[in-house]
CSV table of C-alpha atoms in Angstrom, one decimal:
chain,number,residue,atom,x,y,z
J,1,UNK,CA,-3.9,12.7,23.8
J,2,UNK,CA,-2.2,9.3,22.6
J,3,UNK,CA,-3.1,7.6,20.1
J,4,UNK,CA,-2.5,4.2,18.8
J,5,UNK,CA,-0.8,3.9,15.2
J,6,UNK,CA,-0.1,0.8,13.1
J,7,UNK,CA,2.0,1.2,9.7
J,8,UNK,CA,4.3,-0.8,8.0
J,9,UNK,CA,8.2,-0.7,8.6
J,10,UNK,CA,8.8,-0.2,4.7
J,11,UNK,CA,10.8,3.1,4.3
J,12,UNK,CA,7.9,4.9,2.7
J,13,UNK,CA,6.0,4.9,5.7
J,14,UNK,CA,8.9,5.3,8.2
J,15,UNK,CA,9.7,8.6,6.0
J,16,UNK,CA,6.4,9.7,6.0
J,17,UNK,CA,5.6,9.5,9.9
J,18,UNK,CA,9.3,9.8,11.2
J,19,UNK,CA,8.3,13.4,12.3
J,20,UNK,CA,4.9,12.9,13.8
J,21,UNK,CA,6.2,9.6,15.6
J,22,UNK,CA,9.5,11.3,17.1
J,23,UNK,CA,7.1,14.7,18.5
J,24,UNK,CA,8.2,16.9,15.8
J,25,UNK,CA,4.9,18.0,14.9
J,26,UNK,CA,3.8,21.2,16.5
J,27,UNK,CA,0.0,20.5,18.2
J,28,UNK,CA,0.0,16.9,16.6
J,29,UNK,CA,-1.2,13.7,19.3
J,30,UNK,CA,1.4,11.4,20.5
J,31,UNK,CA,1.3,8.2,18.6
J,32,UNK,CA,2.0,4.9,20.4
J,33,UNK,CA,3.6,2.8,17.0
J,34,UNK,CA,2.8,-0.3,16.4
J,35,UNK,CA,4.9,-2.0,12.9
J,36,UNK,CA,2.9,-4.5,11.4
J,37,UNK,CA,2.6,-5.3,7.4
J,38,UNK,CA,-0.3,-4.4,5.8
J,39,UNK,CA,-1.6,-7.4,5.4
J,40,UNK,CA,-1.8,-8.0,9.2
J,41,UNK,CA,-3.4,-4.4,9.4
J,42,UNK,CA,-6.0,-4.9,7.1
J,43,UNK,CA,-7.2,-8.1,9.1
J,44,UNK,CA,-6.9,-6.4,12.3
J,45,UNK,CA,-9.3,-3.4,10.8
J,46,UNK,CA,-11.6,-5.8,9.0
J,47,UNK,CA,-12.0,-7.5,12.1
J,48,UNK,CA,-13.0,-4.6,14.1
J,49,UNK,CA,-11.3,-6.3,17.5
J,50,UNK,CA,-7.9,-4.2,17.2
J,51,UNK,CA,-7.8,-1.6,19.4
J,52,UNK,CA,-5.4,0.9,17.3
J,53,UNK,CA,-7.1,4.3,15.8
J,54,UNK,CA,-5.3,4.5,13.1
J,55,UNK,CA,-3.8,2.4,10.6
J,56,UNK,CA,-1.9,2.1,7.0
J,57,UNK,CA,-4.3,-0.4,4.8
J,58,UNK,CA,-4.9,-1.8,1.3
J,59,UNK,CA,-7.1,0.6,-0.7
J,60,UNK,CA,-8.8,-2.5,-1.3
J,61,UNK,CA,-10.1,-3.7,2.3
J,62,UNK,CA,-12.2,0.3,2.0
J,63,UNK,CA,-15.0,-1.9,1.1
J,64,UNK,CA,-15.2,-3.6,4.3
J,65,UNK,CA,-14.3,-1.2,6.7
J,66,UNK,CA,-15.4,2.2,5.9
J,67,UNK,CA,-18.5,1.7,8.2
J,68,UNK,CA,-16.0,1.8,11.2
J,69,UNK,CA,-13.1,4.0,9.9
J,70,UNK,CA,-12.7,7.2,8.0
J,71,UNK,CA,-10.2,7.2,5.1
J,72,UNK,CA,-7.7,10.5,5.4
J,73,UNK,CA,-6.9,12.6,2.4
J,74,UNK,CA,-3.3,12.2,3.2
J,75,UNK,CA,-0.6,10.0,4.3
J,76,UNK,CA,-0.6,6.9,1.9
J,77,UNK,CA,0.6,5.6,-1.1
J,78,UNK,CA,-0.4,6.2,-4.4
J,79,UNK,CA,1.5,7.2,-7.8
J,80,UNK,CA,2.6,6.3,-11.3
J,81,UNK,CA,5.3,3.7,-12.5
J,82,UNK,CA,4.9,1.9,-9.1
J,83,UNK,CA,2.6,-0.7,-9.9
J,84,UNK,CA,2.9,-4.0,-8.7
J,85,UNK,CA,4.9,-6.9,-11.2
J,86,UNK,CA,3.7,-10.3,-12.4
J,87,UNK,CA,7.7,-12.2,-12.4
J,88,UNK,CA,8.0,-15.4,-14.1
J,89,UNK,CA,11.3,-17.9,-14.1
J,90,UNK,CA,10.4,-17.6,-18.2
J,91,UNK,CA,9.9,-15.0,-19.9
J,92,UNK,CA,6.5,-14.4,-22.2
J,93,UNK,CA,4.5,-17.6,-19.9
J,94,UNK,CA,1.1,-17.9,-20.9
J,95,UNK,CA,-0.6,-17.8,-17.2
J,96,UNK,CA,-3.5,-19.9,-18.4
J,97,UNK,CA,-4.1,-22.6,-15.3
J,98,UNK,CA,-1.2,-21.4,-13.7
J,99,UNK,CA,-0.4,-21.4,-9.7
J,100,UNK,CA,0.8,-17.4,-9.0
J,101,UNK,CA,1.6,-16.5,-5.2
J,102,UNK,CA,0.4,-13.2,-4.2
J,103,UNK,CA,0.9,-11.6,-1.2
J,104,UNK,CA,-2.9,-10.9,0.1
J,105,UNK,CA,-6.0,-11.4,-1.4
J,106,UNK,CA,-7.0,-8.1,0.4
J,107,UNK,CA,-4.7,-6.0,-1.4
J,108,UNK,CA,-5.1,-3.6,-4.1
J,109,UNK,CA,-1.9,-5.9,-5.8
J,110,UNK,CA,-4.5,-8.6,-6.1
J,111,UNK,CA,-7.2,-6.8,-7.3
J,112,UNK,CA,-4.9,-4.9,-10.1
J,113,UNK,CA,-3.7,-8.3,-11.1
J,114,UNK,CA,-7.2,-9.9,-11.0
J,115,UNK,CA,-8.4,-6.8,-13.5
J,116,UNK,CA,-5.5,-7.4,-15.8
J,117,UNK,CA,-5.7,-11.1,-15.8
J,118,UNK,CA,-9.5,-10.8,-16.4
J,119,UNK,CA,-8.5,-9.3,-20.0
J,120,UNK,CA,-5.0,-10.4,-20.6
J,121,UNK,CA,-5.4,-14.2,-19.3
J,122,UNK,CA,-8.6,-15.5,-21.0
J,123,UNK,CA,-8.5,-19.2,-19.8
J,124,UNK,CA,-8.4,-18.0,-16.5
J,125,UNK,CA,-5.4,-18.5,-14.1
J,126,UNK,CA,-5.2,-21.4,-12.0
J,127,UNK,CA,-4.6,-21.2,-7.8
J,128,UNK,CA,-3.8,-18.4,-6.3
J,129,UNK,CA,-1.5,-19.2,-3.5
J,130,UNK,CA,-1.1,-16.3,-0.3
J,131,UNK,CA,2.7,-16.2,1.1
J,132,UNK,CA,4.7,-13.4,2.9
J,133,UNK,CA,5.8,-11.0,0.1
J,134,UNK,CA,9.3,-11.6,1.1
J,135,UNK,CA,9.0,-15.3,0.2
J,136,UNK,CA,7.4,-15.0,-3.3
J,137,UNK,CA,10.9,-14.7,-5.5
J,138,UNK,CA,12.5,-17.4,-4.1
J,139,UNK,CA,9.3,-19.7,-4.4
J,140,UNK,CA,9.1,-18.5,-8.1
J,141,UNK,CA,12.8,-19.2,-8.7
J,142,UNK,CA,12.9,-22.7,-7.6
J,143,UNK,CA,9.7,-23.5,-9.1
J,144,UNK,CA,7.4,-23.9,-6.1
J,145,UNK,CA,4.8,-21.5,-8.0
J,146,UNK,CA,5.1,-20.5,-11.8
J,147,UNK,CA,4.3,-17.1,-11.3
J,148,UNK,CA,4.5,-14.6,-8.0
J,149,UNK,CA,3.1,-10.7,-7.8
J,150,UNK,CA,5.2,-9.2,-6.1
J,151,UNK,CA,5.1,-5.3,-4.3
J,152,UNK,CA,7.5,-2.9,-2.8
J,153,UNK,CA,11.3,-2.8,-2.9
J,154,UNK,CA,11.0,-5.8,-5.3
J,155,UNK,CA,10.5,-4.0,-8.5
J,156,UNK,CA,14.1,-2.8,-7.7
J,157,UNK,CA,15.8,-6.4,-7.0
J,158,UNK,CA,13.6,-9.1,-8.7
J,159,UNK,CA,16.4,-9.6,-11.7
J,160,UNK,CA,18.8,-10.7,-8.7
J,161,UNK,CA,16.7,-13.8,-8.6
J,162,UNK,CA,17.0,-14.2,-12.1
J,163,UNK,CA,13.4,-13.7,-12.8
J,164,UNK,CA,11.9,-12.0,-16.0
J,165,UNK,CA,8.9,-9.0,-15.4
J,166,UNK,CA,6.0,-10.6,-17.5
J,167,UNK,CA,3.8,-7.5,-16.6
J,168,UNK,CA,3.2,-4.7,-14.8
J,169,UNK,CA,0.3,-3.7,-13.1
J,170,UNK,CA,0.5,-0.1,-13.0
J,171,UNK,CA,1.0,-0.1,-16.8
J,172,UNK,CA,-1.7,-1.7,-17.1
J,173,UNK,CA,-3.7,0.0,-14.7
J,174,UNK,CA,-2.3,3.4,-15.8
J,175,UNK,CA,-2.7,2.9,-19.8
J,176,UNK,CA,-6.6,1.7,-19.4
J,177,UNK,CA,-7.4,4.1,-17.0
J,178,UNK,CA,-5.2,7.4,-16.9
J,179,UNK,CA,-5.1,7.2,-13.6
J,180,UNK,CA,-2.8,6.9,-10.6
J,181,UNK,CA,-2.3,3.5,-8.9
J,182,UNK,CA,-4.2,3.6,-5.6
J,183,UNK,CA,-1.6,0.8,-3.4
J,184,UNK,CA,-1.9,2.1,0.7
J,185,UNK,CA,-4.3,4.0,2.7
J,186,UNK,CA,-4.3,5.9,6.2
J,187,UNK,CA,-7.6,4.9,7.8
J,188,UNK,CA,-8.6,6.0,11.2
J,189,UNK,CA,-11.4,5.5,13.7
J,190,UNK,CA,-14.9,7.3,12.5
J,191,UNK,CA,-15.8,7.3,16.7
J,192,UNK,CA,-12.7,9.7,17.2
J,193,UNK,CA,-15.0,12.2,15.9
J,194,UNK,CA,-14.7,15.1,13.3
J,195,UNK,CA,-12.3,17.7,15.3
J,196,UNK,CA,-9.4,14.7,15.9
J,197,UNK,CA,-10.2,13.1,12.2
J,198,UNK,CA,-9.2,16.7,10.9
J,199,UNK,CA,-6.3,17.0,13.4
J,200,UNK,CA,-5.2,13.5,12.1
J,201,UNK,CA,-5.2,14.7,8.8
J,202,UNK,CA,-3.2,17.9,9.6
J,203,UNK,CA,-0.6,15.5,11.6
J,204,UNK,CA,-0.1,13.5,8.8
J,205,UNK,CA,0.0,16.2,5.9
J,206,UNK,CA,2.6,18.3,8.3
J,207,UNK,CA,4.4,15.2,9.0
J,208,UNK,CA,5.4,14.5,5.4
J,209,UNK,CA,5.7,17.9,4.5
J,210,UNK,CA,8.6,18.4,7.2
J,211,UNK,CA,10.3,14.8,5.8
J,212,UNK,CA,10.2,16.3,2.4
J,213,UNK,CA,11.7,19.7,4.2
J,214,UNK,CA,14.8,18.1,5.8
J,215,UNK,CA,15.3,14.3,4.4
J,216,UNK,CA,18.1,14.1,6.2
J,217,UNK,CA,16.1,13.5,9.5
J,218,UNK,CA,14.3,10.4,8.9
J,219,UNK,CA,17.3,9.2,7.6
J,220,UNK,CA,17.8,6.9,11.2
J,221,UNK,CA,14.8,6.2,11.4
J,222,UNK,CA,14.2,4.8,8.1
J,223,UNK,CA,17.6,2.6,7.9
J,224,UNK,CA,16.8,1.4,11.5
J,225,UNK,CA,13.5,0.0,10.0
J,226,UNK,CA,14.5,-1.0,6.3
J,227,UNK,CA,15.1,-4.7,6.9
J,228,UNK,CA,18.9,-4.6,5.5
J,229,UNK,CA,17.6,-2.8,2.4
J,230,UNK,CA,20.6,-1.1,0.6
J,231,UNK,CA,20.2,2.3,1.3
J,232,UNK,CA,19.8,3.2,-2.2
J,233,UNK,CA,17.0,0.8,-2.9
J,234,UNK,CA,15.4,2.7,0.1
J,235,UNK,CA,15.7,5.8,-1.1
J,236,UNK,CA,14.4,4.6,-4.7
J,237,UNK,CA,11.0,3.5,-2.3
J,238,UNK,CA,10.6,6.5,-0.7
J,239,UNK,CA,11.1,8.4,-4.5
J,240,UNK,CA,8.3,6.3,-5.6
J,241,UNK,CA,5.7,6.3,-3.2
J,242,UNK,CA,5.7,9.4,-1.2
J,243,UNK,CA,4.7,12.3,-3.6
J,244,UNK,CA,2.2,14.7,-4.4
J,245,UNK,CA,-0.8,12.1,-3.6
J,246,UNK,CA,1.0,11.7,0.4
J,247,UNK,CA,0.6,14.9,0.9
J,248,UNK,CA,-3.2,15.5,-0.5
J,249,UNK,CA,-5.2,13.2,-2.3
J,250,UNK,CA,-6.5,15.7,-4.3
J,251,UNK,CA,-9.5,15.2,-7.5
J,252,UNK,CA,-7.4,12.6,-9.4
J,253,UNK,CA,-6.6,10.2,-6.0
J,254,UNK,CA,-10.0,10.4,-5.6
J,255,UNK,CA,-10.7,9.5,-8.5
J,256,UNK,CA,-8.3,6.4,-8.7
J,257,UNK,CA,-9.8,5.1,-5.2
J,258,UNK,CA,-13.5,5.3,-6.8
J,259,UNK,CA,-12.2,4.0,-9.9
J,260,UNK,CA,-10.4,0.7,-8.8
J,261,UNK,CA,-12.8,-0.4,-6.7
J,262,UNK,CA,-15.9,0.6,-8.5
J,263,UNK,CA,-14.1,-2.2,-11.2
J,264,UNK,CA,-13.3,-4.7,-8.8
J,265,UNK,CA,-17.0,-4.5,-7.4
J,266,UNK,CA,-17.9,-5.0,-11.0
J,267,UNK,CA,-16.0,-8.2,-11.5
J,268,UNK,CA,-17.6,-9.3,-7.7
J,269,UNK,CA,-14.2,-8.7,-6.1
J,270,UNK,CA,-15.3,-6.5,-3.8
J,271,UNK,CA,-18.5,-4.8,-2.5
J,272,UNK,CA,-19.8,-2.3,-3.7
J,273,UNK,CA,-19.1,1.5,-2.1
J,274,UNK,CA,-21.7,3.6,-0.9
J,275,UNK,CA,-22.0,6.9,-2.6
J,276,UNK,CA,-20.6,9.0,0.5
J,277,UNK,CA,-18.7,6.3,1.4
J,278,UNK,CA,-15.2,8.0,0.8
J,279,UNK,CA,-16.1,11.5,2.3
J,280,UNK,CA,-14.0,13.0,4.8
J,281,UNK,CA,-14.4,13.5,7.8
């Protein structure tokens, strides 16, 4: 069996699949890789034309595609102190009426920042602008937006852009909540059927498992893929967002799934979730 993957080249998910991908996982399917960015991913699944079976996504597209794929227990991204940042070229700017580039408007970012600016912002921001993550500090630095949200490696190198950290997400998120931030999902094809949605799962849990086991073996893999990251701010990304949830979901990622988008579908963000909807397989 081969089976067709799409993640995103950031070192989180290069550590987390580097095993699986390169056939170091004992009764695992082949993957055929595809590197897209998750917000090309989550198109391609809320579509329903791509033909890959499995696929890293925004906790926040669930909504829209859970009729066609299963989330796994296993595999993505959630955690604490890793939220996504709010940067200003000011510090302490009132966002009222503001223009604040985002990088998806189907990303649990967005929805985190549209929850916090919902009780923080009370006039309301202004537009909301979509551009490629990597191009949201520069726009924000020379003044093409007044604010940007920004993800990833970023929360480690915004201050070399002179920016200022007006707020942070997860802070927010964790601090109302007590919850960890739910940021990227592994989703995968409900038609595969129960026995290879399992085997998936297993794949996956053994794949980060073995990266944890001996980090020196992704270490290739993940430079190769890092877009010219410093090798320290990669392995500061991989600290962050492959932990205890990667490996199992467990009651409190859960939890935080059900719990963002249960607000989100209350501020009409999202649509609602069906009660089974997050059941596996």
């Amino acid at each position: 069996m081969k089976l067709k993957i799409a993640y995103s080249p950031c070192p989180n998910d290069t550590f987390v699949f580097d095993a699986w991908a390169h056939g170091r996982v004992p009764g695992a399917p082949r993957l055929d890789v595809t590197f897209a960015d998750i917000d090309v991913t989550n198109g391609w699944a809320e579509s329903g034309a791509d033909d890959h079976d499995v696929l890293k996504v925004s906790y926040a597209v669930l909504p829209w595609i859970l009729d066609e794929y299963a989330l796994l227990p296993c595999g993505g991204a959630l955690g604490r102190g890793c939220g996504p940042l709010v940067l200003t070229r000011e510090a302490g700017v009132d966002l009222t009426g503001k223009t604040v580039a985002v990088p998806s408007e189907r990303s649990t970012a967005y929805l985190l920042f549209r929850l916090w600016a919902a009780e923080t912002v009370p006039g309301g921001v202004g537009n909301v602008v979509v551009m490629p993550f990597h191009e949201i500090m520069p726009a924000v630095r020379d003044g093409k937006v007044d604010a940007g949200l920004v993800i990833h490696e970023a929360r480690f190198t915004y201050q070399n852009y002179g920016l200022h950290c007006l707020a942070d997400m997860g802070e927010h998120w964790e601090a109302t909540t007590g919850l960890p931030i739910p940021l990227g999902a592994i989703v995968a094809r409900r038609s595969l059927g129960e026995d290879t949605l399992r085997l998936l799962a297993e794949s996956a849990r053994a794949s980060v498992r073995m990266a944890w086991d001996d980090p020196a073996a992704s270490r290739p893999y993940v430079l190769e893929h890092a877009q010219e990251m410093d090798p320290k701010v990669a392995d500061q990304h991989i600290g962050l967002y492959v932990n205890e949830f990667t490996a199992d979901l467990g009651e409190h990622g859960y939890a935080a799934v059900r719990g963002l988008l249960t607000r989100a579908a209350a501020e009409g963000l999202v649509p609602p979730l069906g009660p089974n909807a997050l059941a596996f397989p």
